[in-house]
PDB file of C-alpha atoms in Angstrom:
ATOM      1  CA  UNK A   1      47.651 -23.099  29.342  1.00  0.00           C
ATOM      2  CA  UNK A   2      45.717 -26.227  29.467  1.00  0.00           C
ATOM      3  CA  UNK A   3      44.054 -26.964  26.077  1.00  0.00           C
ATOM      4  CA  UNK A   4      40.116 -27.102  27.581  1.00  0.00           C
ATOM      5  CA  UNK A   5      41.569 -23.697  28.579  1.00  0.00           C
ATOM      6  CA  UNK A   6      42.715 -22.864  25.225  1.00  0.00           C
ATOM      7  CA  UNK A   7      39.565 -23.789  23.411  1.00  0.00           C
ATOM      8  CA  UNK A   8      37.129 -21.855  26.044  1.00  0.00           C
ATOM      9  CA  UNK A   9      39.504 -18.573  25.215  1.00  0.00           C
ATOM     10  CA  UNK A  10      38.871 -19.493  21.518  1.00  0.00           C
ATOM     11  CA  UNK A  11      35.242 -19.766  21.603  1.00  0.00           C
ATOM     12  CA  UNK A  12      34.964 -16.600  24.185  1.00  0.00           C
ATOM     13  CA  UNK A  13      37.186 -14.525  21.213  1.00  0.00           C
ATOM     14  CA  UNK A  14      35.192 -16.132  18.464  1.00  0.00           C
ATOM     15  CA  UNK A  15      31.489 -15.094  20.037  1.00  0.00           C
ATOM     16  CA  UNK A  16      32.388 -11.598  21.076  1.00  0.00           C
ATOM     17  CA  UNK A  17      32.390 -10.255  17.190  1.00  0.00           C
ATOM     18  CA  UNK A  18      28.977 -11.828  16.914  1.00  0.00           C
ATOM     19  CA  UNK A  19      27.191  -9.469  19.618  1.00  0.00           C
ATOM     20  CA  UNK A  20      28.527  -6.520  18.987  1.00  0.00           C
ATOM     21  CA  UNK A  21      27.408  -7.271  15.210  1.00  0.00           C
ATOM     22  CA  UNK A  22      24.016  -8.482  16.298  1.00  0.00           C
ATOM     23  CA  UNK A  23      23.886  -4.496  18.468  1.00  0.00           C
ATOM     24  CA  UNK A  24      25.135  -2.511  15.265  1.00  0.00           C
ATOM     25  CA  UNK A  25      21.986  -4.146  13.406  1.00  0.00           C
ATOM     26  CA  UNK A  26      19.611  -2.554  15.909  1.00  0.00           C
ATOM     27  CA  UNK A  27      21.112   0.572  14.961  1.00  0.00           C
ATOM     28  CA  UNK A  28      20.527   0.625  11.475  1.00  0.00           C
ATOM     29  CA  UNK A  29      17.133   2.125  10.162  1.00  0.00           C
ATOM     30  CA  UNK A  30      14.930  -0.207   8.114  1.00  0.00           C
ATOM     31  CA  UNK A  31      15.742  -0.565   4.590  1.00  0.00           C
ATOM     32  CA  UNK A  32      13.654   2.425   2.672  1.00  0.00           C
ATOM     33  CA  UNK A  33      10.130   0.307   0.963  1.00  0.00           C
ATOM     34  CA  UNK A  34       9.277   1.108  -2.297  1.00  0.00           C
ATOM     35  CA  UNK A  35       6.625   2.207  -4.045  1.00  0.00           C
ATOM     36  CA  UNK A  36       5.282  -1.436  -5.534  1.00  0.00           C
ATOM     37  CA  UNK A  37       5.195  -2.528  -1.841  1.00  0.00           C
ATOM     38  CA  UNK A  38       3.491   0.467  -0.181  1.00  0.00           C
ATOM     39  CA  UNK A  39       0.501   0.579  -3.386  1.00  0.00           C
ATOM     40  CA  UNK A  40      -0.043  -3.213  -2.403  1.00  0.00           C
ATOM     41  CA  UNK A  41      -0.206  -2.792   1.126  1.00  0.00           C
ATOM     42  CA  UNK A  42      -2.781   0.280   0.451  1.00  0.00           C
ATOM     43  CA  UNK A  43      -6.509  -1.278   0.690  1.00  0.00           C
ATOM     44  CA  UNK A  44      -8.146  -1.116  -2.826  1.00  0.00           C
ATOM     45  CA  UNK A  45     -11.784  -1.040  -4.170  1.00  0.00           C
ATOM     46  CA  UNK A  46     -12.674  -2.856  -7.109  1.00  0.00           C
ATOM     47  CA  UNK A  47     -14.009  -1.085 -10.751  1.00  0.00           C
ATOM     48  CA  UNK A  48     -17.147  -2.454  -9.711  1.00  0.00           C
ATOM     49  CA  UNK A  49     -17.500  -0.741  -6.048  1.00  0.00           C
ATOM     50  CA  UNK A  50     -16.708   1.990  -7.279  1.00  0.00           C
ATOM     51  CA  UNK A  51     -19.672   2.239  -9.515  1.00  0.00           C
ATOM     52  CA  UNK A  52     -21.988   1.209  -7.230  1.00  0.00           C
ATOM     53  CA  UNK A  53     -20.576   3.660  -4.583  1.00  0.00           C
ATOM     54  CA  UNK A  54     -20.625   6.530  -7.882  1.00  0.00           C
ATOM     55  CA  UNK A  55     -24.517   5.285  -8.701  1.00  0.00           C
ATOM     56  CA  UNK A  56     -25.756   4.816  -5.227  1.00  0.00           C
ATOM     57  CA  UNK A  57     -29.002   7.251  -4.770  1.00  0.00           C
ATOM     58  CA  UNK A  58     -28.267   8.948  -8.828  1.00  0.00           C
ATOM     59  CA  UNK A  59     -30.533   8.377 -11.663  1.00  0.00           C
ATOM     60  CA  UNK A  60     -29.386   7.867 -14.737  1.00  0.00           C
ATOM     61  CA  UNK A  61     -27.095   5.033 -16.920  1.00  0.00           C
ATOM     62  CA  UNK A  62     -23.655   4.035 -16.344  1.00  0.00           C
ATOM     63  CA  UNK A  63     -21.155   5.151 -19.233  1.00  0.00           C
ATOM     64  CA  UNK A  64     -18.073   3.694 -18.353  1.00  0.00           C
ATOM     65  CA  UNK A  65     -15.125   4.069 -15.913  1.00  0.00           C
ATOM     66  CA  UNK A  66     -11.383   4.418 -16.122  1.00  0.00           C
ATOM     67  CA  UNK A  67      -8.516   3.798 -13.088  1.00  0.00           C
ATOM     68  CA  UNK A  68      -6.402   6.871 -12.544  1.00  0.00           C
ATOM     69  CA  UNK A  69      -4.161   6.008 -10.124  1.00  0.00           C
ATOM     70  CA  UNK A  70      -5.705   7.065  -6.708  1.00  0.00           C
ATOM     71  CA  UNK A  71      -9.233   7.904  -8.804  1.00  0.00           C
ATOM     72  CA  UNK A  72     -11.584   6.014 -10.297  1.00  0.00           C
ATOM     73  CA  UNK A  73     -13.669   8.303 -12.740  1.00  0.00           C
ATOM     74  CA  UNK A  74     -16.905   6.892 -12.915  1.00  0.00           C
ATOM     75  CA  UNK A  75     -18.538   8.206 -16.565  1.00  0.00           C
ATOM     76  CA  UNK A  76     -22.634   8.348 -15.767  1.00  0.00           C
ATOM     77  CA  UNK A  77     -25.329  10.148 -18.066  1.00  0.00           C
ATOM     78  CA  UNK A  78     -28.514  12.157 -16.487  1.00  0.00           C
ATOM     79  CA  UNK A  79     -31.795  11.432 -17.401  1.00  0.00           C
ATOM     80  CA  UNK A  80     -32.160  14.939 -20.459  1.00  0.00           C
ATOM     81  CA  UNK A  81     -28.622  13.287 -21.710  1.00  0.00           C
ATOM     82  CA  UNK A  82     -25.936  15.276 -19.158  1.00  0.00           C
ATOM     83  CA  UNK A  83     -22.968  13.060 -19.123  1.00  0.00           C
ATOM     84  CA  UNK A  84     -20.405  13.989 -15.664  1.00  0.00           C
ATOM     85  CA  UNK A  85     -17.354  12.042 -14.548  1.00  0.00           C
ATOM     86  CA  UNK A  86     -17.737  10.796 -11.035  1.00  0.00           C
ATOM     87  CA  UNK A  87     -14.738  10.859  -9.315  1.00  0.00           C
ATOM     88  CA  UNK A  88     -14.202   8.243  -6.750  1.00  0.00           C
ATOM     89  CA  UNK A  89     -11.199   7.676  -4.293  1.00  0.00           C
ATOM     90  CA  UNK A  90      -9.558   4.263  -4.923  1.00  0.00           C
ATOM     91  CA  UNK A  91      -8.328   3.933  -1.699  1.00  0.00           C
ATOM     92  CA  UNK A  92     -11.329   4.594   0.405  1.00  0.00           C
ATOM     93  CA  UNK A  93     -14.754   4.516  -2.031  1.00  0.00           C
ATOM     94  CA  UNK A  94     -15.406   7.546  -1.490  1.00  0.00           C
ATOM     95  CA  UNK A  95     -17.117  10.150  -3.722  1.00  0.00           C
ATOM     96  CA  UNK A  96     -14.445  12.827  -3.922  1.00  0.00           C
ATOM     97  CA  UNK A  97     -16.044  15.056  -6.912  1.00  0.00           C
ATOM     98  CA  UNK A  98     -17.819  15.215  -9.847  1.00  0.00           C
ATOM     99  CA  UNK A  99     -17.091  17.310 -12.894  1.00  0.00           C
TER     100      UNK A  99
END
């Protein structure tokens, strides 16, 4: 055997791992994501959209709001002093509730 020979044989032997390697990765399934990277890829309102969504066509005072995960409660007092928590999706803006 002629060493070009030789060498083309080598390089042939040494390439043939690399596609069948390249074909198993297709195979696999995508790593599982976690939960820190699917709550950042999730579109967020801000504290202060979410009041103005909570206040939009109410009378009465803002109180104060909290973050609860996927809520925002939105704390808002009546004119004759009834106080309710507004509850608003933090995903969407939406007004979900009130309690």
């Amino acid at each position: 055997m002629t060493r070009i020979a030789a060498a083309f044989l080598a390089a042939l032997l040494a390439a043939a791992p690399l596609g069948s390697a390249a074909a198993q990765d297709r195979e696999r399934p995508p790593p599982l994501r976690r939960e820190e990277d699917r709550q950042l890829e999730r579109p967020q309102v801000s504290m202060g959209q979410a009041v103005q969504r909570a206040s939009a066509g109410r009378p009465g005072r803002f109180l104060g709001a909290s973050n609860r995960g996927d809520t925002i409660v939105v704390r808002w007092e009546y004119p004759g002093g009834r106080v309710a928590d507004i509850m608003v999706d933090a995903r969407t803006g939406r007004v979900v509730g009130e309690r």
